[in-house]
Structure formats: structure tokens, C-alpha cells
C-alpha atoms as a printed R data frame, in Angstrom:
    type eleno elety resid chain resno       x       y       z
1   ATOM     1    CA   MET     A     1  -0.747 -53.971 -20.401
2   ATOM     2    CA   SER     A     2   1.873 -50.841 -17.964
3   ATOM     3    CA   SER     A     3   5.452 -51.440 -17.392
4   ATOM     4    CA   PHE     A     4   5.570 -48.116 -15.251
5   ATOM     5    CA   PRO     A     5   8.206 -48.247 -12.841
6   ATOM     6    CA   GLY     A     6   6.487 -49.905  -9.500
7   ATOM     7    CA   ASP     A     7   7.169 -46.230  -7.564
8   ATOM     8    CA   VAL     A     8   5.666 -43.629  -9.899
9   ATOM     9    CA   ARG     A     9   2.150 -42.541  -8.964
10  ATOM    10    CA   PHE     A    10  -0.806 -41.368 -10.646
11  ATOM    11    CA   SER     A    11  -3.515 -38.842  -9.083
12  ATOM    12    CA   VAL     A    12  -6.405 -36.099 -10.511
13  ATOM    13    CA   LEU     A    13  -6.738 -32.693 -10.506
14  ATOM    14    CA   ASP     A    14 -10.416 -31.350 -11.275
15  ATOM    15    CA   ARG     A    15 -11.156 -27.784 -11.905
16  ATOM    16    CA   SER     A    16 -15.381 -28.683 -11.577
17  ATOM    17    CA   ARG     A    17 -15.673 -27.442 -14.590
18  ATOM    18    CA   THR     A    18 -19.482 -26.469 -15.457
19  ATOM    19    CA   ARG     A    19 -21.156 -27.626 -18.106
20  ATOM    20    CA   GLU     A    20 -23.379 -25.529 -20.702
21  ATOM    21    CA   GLY     A    21 -27.012 -25.462 -18.990
22  ATOM    22    CA   GLU     A    22 -25.493 -26.639 -15.244
23  ATOM    23    CA   ASP     A    23 -25.119 -24.450 -12.010
24  ATOM    24    CA   ALA     A    24 -21.718 -23.880 -10.300
25  ATOM    25    CA   ALA     A    25 -23.626 -26.343  -7.489
26  ATOM    26    CA   ARG     A    26 -23.609 -29.358  -9.286
27  ATOM    27    CA   ALA     A    27 -20.098 -28.899 -11.307
28  ATOM    28    CA   LEU     A    28 -19.016 -28.887  -7.355
29  ATOM    29    CA   ARG     A    29 -20.771 -31.555  -6.663
30  ATOM    30    CA   GLU     A    30 -20.031 -33.795  -8.846
31  ATOM    31    CA   THR     A    31 -16.358 -33.422  -8.029
32  ATOM    32    CA   VAL     A    32 -16.995 -34.713  -4.719
33  ATOM    33    CA   ARG     A    33 -18.423 -38.330  -6.683
34  ATOM    34    CA   LEU     A    34 -15.542 -37.786  -8.887
35  ATOM    35    CA   ALA     A    35 -13.028 -37.752  -5.993
36  ATOM    36    CA   ARG     A    36 -14.720 -40.792  -4.532
37  ATOM    37    CA   GLU     A    37 -14.618 -42.653  -8.445
38  ATOM    38    CA   VAL     A    38 -10.995 -42.383  -8.826
39  ATOM    39    CA   GLU     A    39 -10.153 -43.569  -4.983
40  ATOM    40    CA   ALA     A    40 -12.009 -46.062  -6.073
41  ATOM    41    CA   LEU     A    41  -9.782 -47.009  -9.054
42  ATOM    42    CA   GLY     A    42  -6.579 -46.413  -7.241
43  ATOM    43    CA   TYR     A    43  -5.059 -42.950  -7.885
44  ATOM    44    CA   HIS     A    44  -3.001 -41.623  -5.755
45  ATOM    45    CA   ARG     A    45  -4.085 -37.609  -4.639
46  ATOM    46    CA   PHE     A    46  -7.067 -36.081  -5.325
47  ATOM    47    CA   TRP     A    47  -6.591 -32.028  -5.547
48  ATOM    48    CA   VAL     A    48  -8.636 -29.041  -6.372
49  ATOM    49    CA   SER     A    49  -8.190 -25.486  -7.495
50  ATOM    50    CA   GLU     A    50  -8.609 -21.861  -7.519
51  ATOM    51    CA   HIS     A    51  -9.860 -19.571  -9.642
52  ATOM    52    CA   HIS     A    52 -11.732 -16.676  -9.768
53  ATOM    53    CA   GLY     A    53 -14.923 -14.889 -11.792
54  ATOM    54    CA   VAL     A    54 -14.459 -16.822 -13.901
55  ATOM    55    CA   PRO     A    55 -17.906 -18.828 -15.256
56  ATOM    56    CA   GLY     A    56 -16.370 -22.281 -16.278
57  ATOM    57    CA   VAL     A    57 -15.420 -22.891 -13.174
58  ATOM    58    CA   ALA     A    58 -17.359 -23.420  -9.974
59  ATOM    59    CA   GLY     A    59 -14.163 -23.996  -8.017
60  ATOM    60    CA   SER     A    60 -13.132 -20.735  -6.194
61  ATOM    61    CA   ALA     A    61 -12.748 -21.833  -2.804
62  ATOM    62    CA   PRO     A    62 -10.053 -25.224  -3.078
63  ATOM    63    CA   THR     A    63  -9.275 -26.124   0.709
64  ATOM    64    CA   VAL     A    64 -13.038 -24.563   1.585
65  ATOM    65    CA   LEU     A    65 -13.520 -27.915  -1.455
66  ATOM    66    CA   ALA     A    66 -11.108 -29.452  -0.389
67  ATOM    67    CA   ALA     A    67 -12.327 -30.428   2.402
68  ATOM    68    CA   ALA     A    68 -15.724 -31.323   1.446
69  ATOM    69    CA   VAL     A    69 -14.049 -33.589  -0.566
70  ATOM    70    CA   ALA     A    70 -12.038 -35.180   1.908
71  ATOM    71    CA   ALA     A    71 -15.194 -35.610   4.351
72  ATOM    72    CA   ALA     A    72 -16.908 -37.932   1.329
73  ATOM    73    CA   THR     A    73 -13.188 -40.221   0.932
74  ATOM    74    CA   SER     A    74 -11.082 -42.088   3.170
75  ATOM    75    CA   ALA     A    75  -7.603 -43.247   1.492
76  ATOM    76    CA   VAL     A    76  -6.680 -40.845  -1.102
77  ATOM    77    CA   ARG     A    77  -4.558 -37.632  -0.566
78  ATOM    78    CA   VAL     A    78  -6.284 -34.975  -0.998
79  ATOM    79    CA   GLY     A    79  -5.338 -30.817  -1.672
80  ATOM    80    CA   THR     A    80  -5.135 -28.120  -3.721
81  ATOM    81    CA   GLY     A    81  -3.540 -27.607  -7.125
82  ATOM    82    CA   GLY     A    82  -3.494 -24.983  -6.323
83  ATOM    83    CA   VAL     A    83  -4.149 -22.119  -3.766
84  ATOM    84    CA   MET     A    84  -2.406 -19.422  -5.701
85  ATOM    85    CA   LEU     A    85  -0.344 -17.857  -2.737
86  ATOM    86    CA   PRO     A    86  -0.451 -14.737  -4.442
87  ATOM    87    CA   ASN     A    87  -4.436 -13.688  -4.108
88  ATOM    88    CA   HIS     A    88  -3.754 -14.305  -0.408
89  ATOM    89    CA   ARG     A    89  -2.338 -13.742   2.997
90  ATOM    90    CA   PRO     A    90   0.279 -16.431   4.105
91  ATOM    91    CA   LEU     A    91  -1.129 -16.643   7.504
92  ATOM    92    CA   VAL     A    92  -4.696 -17.109   6.549
93  ATOM    93    CA   VAL     A    93  -3.526 -19.953   3.859
94  ATOM    94    CA   ALA     A    94  -1.047 -21.618   7.210
95  ATOM    95    CA   GLU     A    95  -4.041 -21.423   9.426
96  ATOM    96    CA   GLN     A    96  -6.806 -22.894   6.305
97  ATOM    97    CA   PHE     A    97  -4.508 -26.040   6.029
98  ATOM    98    CA   GLY     A    98  -3.619 -26.496  10.163
99  ATOM    99    CA   VAL     A    99  -7.787 -27.080   9.964
100 ATOM   100    CA   LEU     A   100  -7.629 -29.825   7.172
101 ATOM   101    CA   GLU     A   101  -4.627 -31.019   8.406
102 ATOM   102    CA   SER     A   102  -6.263 -31.118  12.075
103 ATOM   103    CA   LEU     A   103  -9.454 -32.573  10.457
104 ATOM   104    CA   PHE     A   104  -7.894 -35.251   8.008
105 ATOM   105    CA   PRO     A   105  -4.454 -36.479   9.085
106 ATOM   106    CA   GLY     A   106  -2.230 -37.517   7.333
107 ATOM   107    CA   ARG     A   107  -3.903 -37.428   3.732
108 ATOM   108    CA   ILE     A   108  -3.967 -32.929   2.964
109 ATOM   109    CA   ASP     A   109  -1.574 -31.761   0.342
110 ATOM   110    CA   MET     A   110  -0.426 -27.833   0.280
111 ATOM   111    CA   GLY     A   111   0.043 -27.371  -3.649
112 ATOM   112    CA   VAL     A   112   0.003 -23.152  -4.286
113 ATOM   113    CA   GLY     A   113   1.111 -21.620  -7.531
114 ATOM   114    CA   ARG     A   114   2.017 -17.549  -8.235
115 ATOM   115    CA   SER     A   115  -1.048 -16.516 -10.228
116 ATOM   116    CA   VAL     A   116  -3.137 -13.630  -9.896
117 ATOM   117    CA   GLY     A   117  -7.132 -12.876 -10.810
118 ATOM   118    CA   PHE     A   118  -7.646 -14.083 -14.532
119 ATOM   119    CA   THR     A   119  -8.293 -10.607 -15.331
120 ATOM   120    CA   ASP     A   120  -7.406  -6.886 -14.107
121 ATOM   121    CA   GLY     A   121 -11.465  -6.977 -12.920
122 ATOM   122    CA   VAL     A   122 -11.094  -9.614 -10.432
123 ATOM   123    CA   ARG     A   123  -7.737  -9.158  -9.268
124 ATOM   124    CA   ARG     A   124  -8.634  -5.524  -8.760
125 ATOM   125    CA   ALA     A   125 -11.514  -7.220  -6.647
126 ATOM   126    CA   LEU     A   126  -9.482  -9.869  -4.686
127 ATOM   127    CA   GLY     A   127  -6.726  -6.084  -4.211
128 ATOM   128    CA   ARG     A   128  -4.480  -7.587  -6.078
129 ATOM   129    CA   ASP     A   129  -2.088  -6.295  -9.425
130 ATOM   130    CA   ALA     A   130  -0.226  -8.459 -11.445
131 ATOM   131    CA   ASP     A   131   3.070  -7.635  -9.845
132 ATOM   132    CA   ASP     A   132   1.979  -9.542  -6.729
133 ATOM   133    CA   ALA     A   133   3.071 -12.592  -8.081
134 ATOM   134    CA   ASP     A   134   6.865 -11.252  -8.542
135 ATOM   135    CA   ARG     A   135   6.752 -11.840  -4.603
136 ATOM   136    CA   PHE     A   136   5.725 -15.607  -4.402
137 ATOM   137    CA   GLY     A   137   9.486 -16.590  -3.277
138 ATOM   138    CA   GLU     A   138   8.926 -14.139  -0.532
139 ATOM   139    CA   GLN     A   139   5.302 -15.360   0.549
140 ATOM   140    CA   LEU     A   140   6.364 -18.974   0.449
141 ATOM   141    CA   SER     A   141   9.061 -18.731   2.488
142 ATOM   142    CA   GLU     A   142   6.344 -16.888   5.476
143 ATOM   143    CA   LEU     A   143   3.580 -19.667   4.244
144 ATOM   144    CA   LEU     A   144   6.415 -22.074   5.127
145 ATOM   145    CA   GLY     A   145   7.540 -20.009   8.285
146 ATOM   146    CA   TRP     A   146   3.879 -20.130  10.033
147 ATOM   147    CA   PHE     A   147   4.248 -24.318  10.069
148 ATOM   148    CA   THR     A   148   7.570 -24.581  11.433
149 ATOM   149    CA   GLY     A   149   7.502 -21.556  13.849
150 ATOM   150    CA   GLY     A   150  10.201 -19.930  11.994
151 ATOM   151    CA   GLN     A   151   8.830 -16.840  10.586
152 ATOM   152    CA   THR     A   152   9.903 -13.704  11.453
153 ATOM   153    CA   ALA     A   153   8.032 -11.336   9.689
154 ATOM   154    CA   HIS     A   154   5.522 -11.086  12.194
155 ATOM   155    CA   PRO     A   155   7.306 -11.182  15.444
156 ATOM   156    CA   ARG     A   156   5.059 -13.101  18.779
157 ATOM   157    CA   VAL     A   157   2.024 -14.346  15.983
158 ATOM   158    CA   HIS     A   158   1.473 -17.837  16.045
159 ATOM   159    CA   ALA     A   159  -0.793 -19.570  13.139
160 ATOM   160    CA   ARG     A   160  -3.016 -21.641  14.912
161 ATOM   161    CA   PRO     A   161  -3.778 -24.762  14.453
162 ATOM   162    CA   ALA     A   162  -0.941 -24.649  12.029
163 ATOM   163    CA   GLU     A   163   1.982 -24.119  14.097
164 ATOM   164    CA   GLY     A   164   3.981 -27.384  14.808
165 ATOM   165    CA   LEU     A   165   2.247 -29.666  11.733
166 ATOM   166    CA   ARG     A   166   3.548 -31.609   8.915
167 ATOM   167    CA   VAL     A   167   1.368 -30.259   5.581
168 ATOM   168    CA   PRO     A   168   3.611 -31.335   2.989
169 ATOM   169    CA   PRO     A   169   3.551 -28.594   0.304
170 ATOM   170    CA   PHE     A   170   3.767 -28.487  -3.060
171 ATOM   171    CA   VAL     A   171   5.271 -25.625  -5.929
172 ATOM   172    CA   LEU     A   172   2.933 -25.340  -9.048
173 ATOM   173    CA   ALA     A   173   5.226 -23.953 -11.543
174 ATOM   174    CA   THR     A   174   6.959 -23.183 -15.075
175 ATOM   175    CA   GLY     A   175  10.424 -21.497 -15.944
176 ATOM   176    CA   GLU     A   176  11.597 -18.815 -12.705
177 ATOM   177    CA   GLY     A   177   8.949 -21.293 -10.209
178 ATOM   178    CA   ALA     A   178  10.785 -23.994 -10.962
179 ATOM   179    CA   ALA     A   179  13.995 -22.138  -9.261
180 ATOM   180    CA   ILE     A   180  11.536 -21.094  -6.424
181 ATOM   181    CA   ALA     A   181  10.976 -24.406  -5.660
182 ATOM   182    CA   ALA     A   182  14.231 -25.598  -6.053
183 ATOM   183    CA   ALA     A   183  15.442 -23.468  -3.590
184 ATOM   184    CA   ALA     A   184  13.489 -23.737  -1.033
185 ATOM   185    CA   GLY     A   185  13.625 -27.506  -1.259
186 ATOM   186    CA   LEU     A   186  10.465 -28.521  -1.820
187 ATOM   187    CA   PRO     A   187   8.307 -30.610  -3.971
188 ATOM   188    CA   LEU     A   188   8.035 -29.393  -8.019
189 ATOM   189    CA   VAL     A   189   4.595 -29.871 -10.053
190 ATOM   190    CA   ILE     A   190   5.033 -28.671 -13.498
191 ATOM   191    CA   GLY     A   191   3.137 -29.146 -16.916
192 ATOM   192    CA   ASP     A   192   1.919 -29.191 -19.393
193 ATOM   193    CA   LEU     A   193   3.049 -32.235 -21.560
194 ATOM   194    CA   ARG     A   194   2.513 -30.664 -24.606
195 ATOM   195    CA   GLY     A   195   5.738 -28.213 -24.337
196 ATOM   196    CA   ARG     A   196   7.791 -30.851 -23.748
197 ATOM   197    CA   ASP     A   197  11.480 -28.588 -24.142
198 ATOM   198    CA   ARG     A   198  10.207 -26.478 -21.974
199 ATOM   199    CA   LEU     A   199   8.665 -28.727 -19.684
200 ATOM   200    CA   LEU     A   200  12.209 -31.076 -19.519
201 ATOM   201    CA   ALA     A   201  14.063 -27.388 -19.155
202 ATOM   202    CA   ALA     A   202  12.118 -26.537 -15.975
203 ATOM   203    CA   VAL     A   203  13.157 -29.542 -14.523
204 ATOM   204    CA   ASP     A   204  16.680 -29.672 -15.013
205 ATOM   205    CA   THR     A   205  16.667 -26.232 -13.623
206 ATOM   206    CA   TYR     A   206  14.616 -27.451 -11.164
207 ATOM   207    CA   ARG     A   207  16.745 -30.309  -9.769
208 ATOM   208    CA   ALA     A   208  20.083 -28.387 -10.608
209 ATOM   209    CA   GLY     A   209  19.014 -26.284  -8.283
210 ATOM   210    CA   PHE     A   210  17.503 -28.118  -5.922
211 ATOM   211    CA   ARG     A   211  18.374 -27.813  -1.897
212 ATOM   212    CA   PRO     A   212  17.931 -30.260   0.324
213 ATOM   213    CA   SER     A   213  15.153 -29.013   2.870
214 ATOM   214    CA   PRO     A   214  12.778 -29.945   6.029
215 ATOM   215    CA   TRP     A   215  10.124 -30.315   3.661
216 ATOM   216    CA   ALA     A   216  11.774 -32.556   0.772
217 ATOM   217    CA   ALA     A   217  15.446 -34.326   1.156
218 ATOM   218    CA   GLU     A   218  15.463 -34.766  -2.244
219 ATOM   219    CA   PRO     A   219  14.157 -33.423  -5.823
220 ATOM   220    CA   TYR     A   220  10.630 -34.522  -6.240
221 ATOM   221    CA   VAL     A   221   8.643 -33.827  -9.808
222 ATOM   222    CA   VAL     A   222   5.126 -33.954 -10.779
223 ATOM   223    CA   VAL     A   223   4.400 -33.594 -14.095
224 ATOM   224    CA   ALA     A   224   0.955 -32.555 -14.760
225 ATOM   225    CA   GLY     A   225  -0.906 -32.484 -18.416
226 ATOM   226    CA   THR     A   226  -4.265 -33.305 -20.205
227 ATOM   227    CA   VAL     A   227  -4.628 -37.323 -20.808
228 ATOM   228    CA   ALA     A   228  -7.645 -39.275 -22.533
229 ATOM   229    CA   VAL     A   229  -8.612 -42.347 -22.717
230 ATOM   230    CA   ALA     A   230 -11.050 -44.308 -25.095
231 ATOM   231    CA   ALA     A   231 -12.049 -47.183 -26.853
232 ATOM   232    CA   THR     A   232 -10.327 -45.342 -30.399
233 ATOM   233    CA   GLU     A   233  -8.085 -42.699 -30.785
234 ATOM   234    CA   GLU     A   234 -10.557 -40.767 -32.687
235 ATOM   235    CA   GLU     A   235 -13.326 -40.949 -29.520
236 ATOM   236    CA   ALA     A   236 -10.448 -39.187 -27.530
237 ATOM   237    CA   ARG     A   237  -9.481 -36.723 -29.736
238 ATOM   238    CA   ARG     A   238 -13.517 -35.597 -29.648
239 ATOM   239    CA   LEU     A   239 -12.907 -36.047 -25.486
240 ATOM   240    CA   LEU     A   240 -10.510 -32.855 -26.331
241 ATOM   241    CA   VAL     A   241 -12.713 -30.856 -28.034
242 ATOM   242    CA   PRO     A   242 -14.938 -29.395 -25.235
243 ATOM   243    CA   GLU     A   243 -12.321 -27.290 -23.296
244 ATOM   244    CA   ALA     A   244 -10.140 -26.284 -26.601
245 ATOM   245    CA   TRP     A   245 -13.212 -24.444 -27.855
246 ATOM   246    CA   ALA     A   246 -13.442 -23.084 -24.503
247 ATOM   247    CA   MET     A   247  -9.908 -22.149 -24.601
248 ATOM   248    CA   ALA     A   248 -10.159 -20.876 -28.596
249 ATOM   249    CA   TYR     A   249 -13.279 -18.516 -27.094
250 ATOM   250    CA   SER     A   250 -11.393 -17.195 -23.993
251 ATOM   251    CA   ARG     A   251  -8.333 -16.128 -26.390
252 ATOM   252    CA   THR     A   252 -10.852 -14.515 -28.511
253 ATOM   253    CA   ARG     A   253 -13.937 -13.643 -26.686
254 ATOM   254    CA   GLY     A   254 -11.846 -12.957 -23.396
255 ATOM   255    CA   ASP     A   255 -14.651 -14.925 -21.083
256 ATOM   256    CA   PHE     A   256 -13.901 -18.336 -20.108
257 ATOM   257    CA   PRO     A   257 -17.046 -20.325 -20.838
258 ATOM   258    CA   PRO     A   258 -19.057 -23.459 -19.653
259 ATOM   259    CA   LEU     A   259 -17.859 -27.139 -21.475
260 ATOM   260    CA   ASP     A   260 -19.986 -27.785 -24.343
261 ATOM   261    CA   ALA     A   261 -20.472 -31.153 -26.245
262 ATOM   262    CA   PRO     A   262 -18.310 -32.005 -29.496
263 ATOM   263    CA   GLY     A   263 -21.181 -32.659 -31.316
264 ATOM   264    CA   ARG     A   264 -22.495 -28.856 -30.853
265 ATOM   265    CA   ILE     A   265 -18.893 -27.241 -31.259
266 ATOM   266    CA   GLU     A   266 -18.066 -29.040 -34.622
267 ATOM   267    CA   ARG     A   267 -20.877 -27.294 -36.120
268 ATOM   268    CA   LEU     A   268 -20.196 -23.794 -34.863
269 ATOM   269    CA   PRO     A   269 -19.046 -21.064 -37.113
270 ATOM   270    CA   MET     A   270 -15.339 -20.087 -36.182
271 ATOM   271    CA   THR     A   271 -13.434 -16.840 -36.521
272 ATOM   272    CA   GLU     A   272 -10.264 -17.424 -38.532
273 ATOM   273    CA   LYS     A   273  -8.474 -16.798 -35.532
274 ATOM   274    CA   GLN     A   274 -10.979 -18.741 -33.179
275 ATOM   275    CA   ARG     A   275 -10.567 -21.609 -35.762
276 ATOM   276    CA   GLY     A   276  -6.079 -21.676 -35.107
277 ATOM   277    CA   PHE     A   277  -6.463 -21.399 -30.755
278 ATOM   278    CA   TYR     A   278  -9.203 -24.165 -31.089
279 ATOM   279    CA   GLU     A   279  -6.797 -26.641 -33.328
280 ATOM   280    CA   ALA     A   280  -3.424 -25.354 -31.367
281 ATOM   281    CA   GLY     A   281  -5.939 -26.749 -28.171
282 ATOM   282    CA   LEU     A   282  -6.215 -30.144 -29.661
283 ATOM   283    CA   ARG     A   283  -2.588 -30.772 -30.684
284 ATOM   284    CA   GLY     A   284   0.127 -32.511 -28.210
285 ATOM   285    CA   HIS     A   285  -2.006 -33.945 -25.507
286 ATOM   286    CA   VAL     A   286  -1.390 -37.026 -24.517
287 ATOM   287    CA   HIS     A   287  -4.903 -39.213 -25.927
288 ATOM   288    CA   GLY     A   288  -5.519 -42.702 -27.956
289 ATOM   289    CA   THR     A   289  -6.358 -46.095 -26.486
290 ATOM   290    CA   GLU     A   290  -5.132 -47.421 -23.712
291 ATOM   291    CA   GLU     A   291  -2.485 -49.218 -24.920
292 ATOM   292    CA   GLN     A   292  -1.686 -45.530 -26.414
293 ATOM   293    CA   VAL     A   293  -1.422 -43.898 -23.816
294 ATOM   294    CA   ALA     A   294  -0.181 -46.191 -21.733
295 ATOM   295    CA   GLY     A   295   3.009 -45.755 -24.060
296 ATOM   296    CA   ALA     A   296   2.716 -42.382 -24.716
297 ATOM   297    CA   LEU     A   297   2.702 -42.070 -20.912
298 ATOM   298    CA   GLU     A   298   5.866 -44.235 -19.732
299 ATOM   299    CA   ARG     A   299   8.166 -42.414 -22.661
300 ATOM   300    CA   VAL     A   300   7.180 -38.617 -20.510
301 ATOM   301    CA   VAL     A   301   8.004 -40.862 -17.594
302 ATOM   302    CA   GLU     A   302  11.459 -41.477 -19.078
303 ATOM   303    CA   GLU     A   303  11.734 -38.277 -20.675
304 ATOM   304    CA   THR     A   304  11.173 -36.134 -17.172
305 ATOM   305    CA   GLY     A   305  12.480 -38.696 -14.491
306 ATOM   306    CA   ALA     A   306   9.064 -37.516 -13.095
307 ATOM   307    CA   GLN     A   307   7.725 -39.750  -9.775
308 ATOM   308    CA   GLU     A   308   4.410 -38.824 -10.637
309 ATOM   309    CA   VAL     A   309   1.863 -37.585 -12.975
310 ATOM   310    CA   LEU     A   310  -1.226 -35.821 -12.720
311 ATOM   311    CA   VAL     A   311  -3.715 -35.763 -15.029
312 ATOM   312    CA   THR     A   312  -6.502 -33.102 -15.447
313 ATOM   313    CA   THR     A   313  -8.848 -33.334 -18.275
314 ATOM   314    CA   SER     A   314 -11.585 -31.655 -18.719
315 ATOM   315    CA   THR     A   315 -14.994 -32.568 -21.234
316 ATOM   316    CA   TYR     A   316 -18.542 -31.908 -21.497
317 ATOM   317    CA   ASP     A   317 -19.824 -35.671 -20.557
318 ATOM   318    CA   ARG     A   318 -19.032 -36.755 -17.329
319 ATOM   319    CA   GLU     A   319 -19.300 -41.177 -17.894
320 ATOM   320    CA   ALA     A   320 -16.694 -40.649 -20.506
321 ATOM   321    CA   LEU     A   321 -14.430 -38.711 -18.747
322 ATOM   322    CA   SER     A   322 -14.904 -41.660 -16.049
323 ATOM   323    CA   ALA     A   323 -14.711 -44.575 -18.407
324 ATOM   324    CA   SER     A   324 -11.276 -42.181 -19.309
325 ATOM   325    CA   TYR     A   325  -9.980 -42.494 -15.650
326 ATOM   326    CA   ARG     A   326 -10.860 -46.128 -15.587
327 ATOM   327    CA   GLY     A   327  -9.184 -46.393 -18.449
328 ATOM   328    CA   LEU     A   328  -5.978 -45.350 -17.490
329 ATOM   329    CA   ALA     A   329  -5.883 -46.846 -14.110
330 ATOM   330    CA   ARG     A   330  -6.009 -49.808 -15.822
331 ATOM   331    CA   ALA     A   331  -3.618 -48.369 -18.706
332 ATOM   332    CA   VAL     A   332  -0.650 -47.582 -15.658
333 ATOM   333    CA   GLY     A   333  -1.732 -50.475 -13.820
334 ATOM   334    CA   LEU     A   334  -3.625 -48.843 -10.607
335 ATOM   335    CA   THR     A   335  -4.431 -51.289  -7.546
336 ATOM   336    CA   PRO     A   336  -8.212 -50.479  -7.027
337 ATOM   337    CA   ARG     A   337  -9.302 -49.656  -3.641
338 ATOM   338    CA   THR     A   338 -11.843 -51.241  -1.810
339 ATOM   339    CA   LEU     A   339 -13.920 -48.103  -0.176
340 ATOM   340    CA   PRO     A   340 -17.444 -47.975   2.921
341 ATOM   341    CA   GLU     A   341 -20.289 -47.876   0.739
342 ATOM   342    CA   GLU     A   342 -21.034 -44.579   2.481
343 ATOM   343    CA   PRO     A   343 -18.961 -41.655   2.258
344 ATOM   344    CA   PRO     A   344 -16.931 -42.119   6.685
345 ATOM   345    CA   GLY     A   345 -17.465 -38.339   6.571
346 ATOM   346    CA   LEU     A   346 -16.153 -36.878   9.011
347 ATOM   347    CA   THR     A   347 -14.644 -38.516  12.991
348 ATOM   348    CA   LEU     A   348 -12.525 -37.734  15.505
349 ATOM   349    CA   PRO     A   349  -8.846 -38.410  14.332
350 ATOM   350    CA   GLU     A   350  -6.185 -39.047  17.367
351 ATOM   351    CA   GLY     A   351  -4.910 -36.122  15.980
352 ATOM   352    CA   PRO     A   352  -2.084 -35.154  13.389
353 ATOM   353    CA   PRO     A   353   1.554 -35.971  12.790
354 ATOM   354    CA   ARG     A   354   3.765 -32.783  13.887
355 ATOM   355    CA   LEU     A   355   7.294 -31.474  12.493
356 ATOM   356    CA   ALA     A   356   9.045 -33.336  15.695
357 ATOM   357    CA   ARG     A   357   8.833 -36.712  13.773
358 ATOM   358    CA   PRO     A   358   8.964 -35.449   9.787
359 ATOM   359    CA   GLU     A   359   7.821 -37.972   7.258
360 ATOM   360    CA   GLU     A   360   8.974 -37.646   3.332
361 ATOM   361    CA   PRO     A   361   6.242 -37.132   0.808
362 ATOM   362    CA   HIS     A   362   7.822 -40.042  -1.429
363 ATOM   363    CA   ARG     A   363  10.370 -43.234  -1.410
364 ATOM   364    CA   ARG     A   364  13.009 -42.821  -3.678
365 ATOM   365    CA   THR     A   365  13.733 -46.423  -4.914
366 ATOM   366    CA   ARG     A   366  15.611 -45.337  -8.694
367 ATOM   367    CA   PRO     A   367  18.442 -43.408  -7.321
368 ATOM   368    CA   GLU     A   368  20.088 -43.967 -10.785
369 ATOM   369    CA   GLY     A   369  18.338 -41.642 -12.503
370 ATOM   370    CA   PRO     A   370  15.827 -42.189 -16.012
371 ATOM   371    CA   SER     A   371  16.550 -44.015 -18.691
372 ATOM   372    CA   GLY     A   372  17.924 -42.073 -21.031
373 ATOM   373    CA   ARG     A   373  18.135 -38.477 -19.869
374 ATOM   374    CA   THR     A   374  22.018 -38.454 -18.702
375 ATOM   375    CA   ARG     A   375  22.562 -34.919 -16.938
376 ATOM   376    CA   PRO     A   376  25.634 -34.678 -14.258
377 ATOM   377    CA   GLU     A   377  23.283 -32.872 -12.023
378 ATOM   378    CA   GLN     A   378  21.156 -35.686 -11.839
379 ATOM   379    CA   THR     A   379  23.735 -37.940 -10.258
380 ATOM   380    CA   ALA     A   380  23.576 -35.918  -7.212
381 ATOM   381    CA   ASP     A   381  20.215 -34.145  -7.075
382 ATOM   382    CA   SER     A   382  17.055 -36.080  -9.107
383 ATOM   383    CA   ALA     A   383  14.892 -38.428  -7.730
């Protein structure tokens, strides 16, 4: 079914969404279970996210959750999408990823973003304010310096065990963040798939401004978004209902709730404003049958020249979500992995790779650039 270029990767970001009537512990355990499932399906990465004080999201400590995922898997890359750098001291972030890489060498990704807390109260609890996002470029530079040993903000201080380790960094960004990723010479993770014109403009900005670095010799673009696959287009659309309602509720009530069943949501009385947000939340996502989704994602990859697609789908029915990931894997031609019956648990590796022997975060096999988007900057800078 798939006609994707062989070097396009597909990955999963799970936000540990809670469901109505369940506790956070189950949501976290289900994230670990899902990681093993998508690993077997052949997805390239499995990432977790950071949210603070959000009732509908259990994942508040992404590096802790990433450790649990990495211990329960053996082949899929594990990382964060992402750690919100303005919420943390760069030294502490470096130390955490240094520990992860030391325990699970060659499998850890360090995705970082520039967002701050969800509400004023959360930001105050974190000791941050909205303006801290403006220092993201400075913080990112310091973070990378803790790994290379080149940071100058704190002389004679070293990040242990991070210094010298090679943990691939990714920048989660839109707008200004894309320019920061380009200046730092880092891979870019950008979404969502609904705002295609804005997404393409940010990708062009990134490629035009990219400067090679020890972390990446060429631009690397990961496009992120919701993808829902089912037997019919209507069934796939219903998978989008729980998240669309949660977003509408948060926009009008200021609180992001657990996911609820589509049948209950469709019977809810909604204000005109809520209905507007709800309907908007259902539009523009990639959804449909396997064939429809394959075609839509082929167009996304062609338009953006992305090397990777990061899927971030949430829905109430966990089995339907698993079936969607199975359908997507078939649609894009992923090769299943043969894995141990039991989680491997924590093993004692020989040691993680060091910066002295860098390893590129991707393979470039399409130097001519994507068809249908010929731009001057792509000739020199794109991948």
C-alpha cells in the first residue's frame, strides 16, 4: 500500500492522557504498555511529554517516565517530546539525560521545548513566569554545553555523567523556535499538521537558517500531528471526538479534563462557544482508512520534505487507539520487530557512546530534496 521513501521514519508521542473514571497510575502504566506495542509494530521512537497540574494528563516527569519505558523495551528509541527547558535548570536536565543514556546507551533522545506552565498558578509553583520562554535559546546553549564540556556560565562545574555523552537533542518549536533550532544546528520537531501554511513557512525558515553543528550536519525535520486510522472515515473521525471536546472544555472552562467516551460527548449540551471550539478541534487532522491516511501522509512528507512523522493521537478507547497504530503501521509499510515475551528490565550495558565518536542523528538518502517544493535554500541546506 505504501509508496513512502524508505528513509522516512514514523514515531509515537504519548501524553499519558487519563480517561474519565481512571487514576493517573493506570494512565502511566498504559503508556509503558503502549510503548512495547508500538515497538513491536516497528515504530522508530516512543516519546513522552511534560505537563504540570493538568487533570487530564498524568505525565508530569518525562525523564522518570522515559526510564520506565526504556526499561520495558529493548529496541525502540525512547525520549521526551519534550522537556520544557524554561521550567528547569539546564544542569539538572543534562544530568537526568546523562543518567538515562548511561543506563540505556544508544537509545535515548532529548527533545526540549520552550513552553512554560499551563496556568499562572502552575508557573508560580514552578518558580517561573511567561517571560522565561524568551531565554530558551540561552538555556539551550547552556544545556548542550554541559554535554560537550564547553559551557561557560558556571566555570569549573561539570555535569556528571552527562559530560562527553552523545544524547541526540531535538527542538520542539514553531515560529521563533524554528530559527533557534536552525541557529543551534539541531533537528526540528514541528506541528501541527492542520496549519499547513504556517508549518511550511516555519520549515522553510529552519532550512534557510540551518548551521551545521556537532549534533547534526544537515537539517532534520520531524512533523508532528494527530493521525487516526479505522475501518471507515467516520469511525476514524469519532476517535478524534474525546480530544476535541477536552480542548473545547479547556478553552472555555480553563481546565483540561480527562478523556471521555464519544457517545457521552455527543449527547452533551454545549454553548455556542464550546461548539465552535469542538468543531474546530475535529477539523484538519489526518484521519480515515489505511489507504486514505497513507495518501494524506505521503502528501505531508512531499510538501514538507520531512524525514520523520511523529504521531500524537489520543482517544478514549485504548483498544481503538492500538488498532489505529496497527493500521497506520500497515498503511506506511513498517516492518514489525520480533521482541522478547517479557520486558527486558534493566541490564548493565558496556557503556554509552561518547562525543569523541559522533554519530549523525539521521541518514540522508534524498539529497535532491522533496518533489513538488523546489526552493533555493533547499539545494544547499535541506534534507
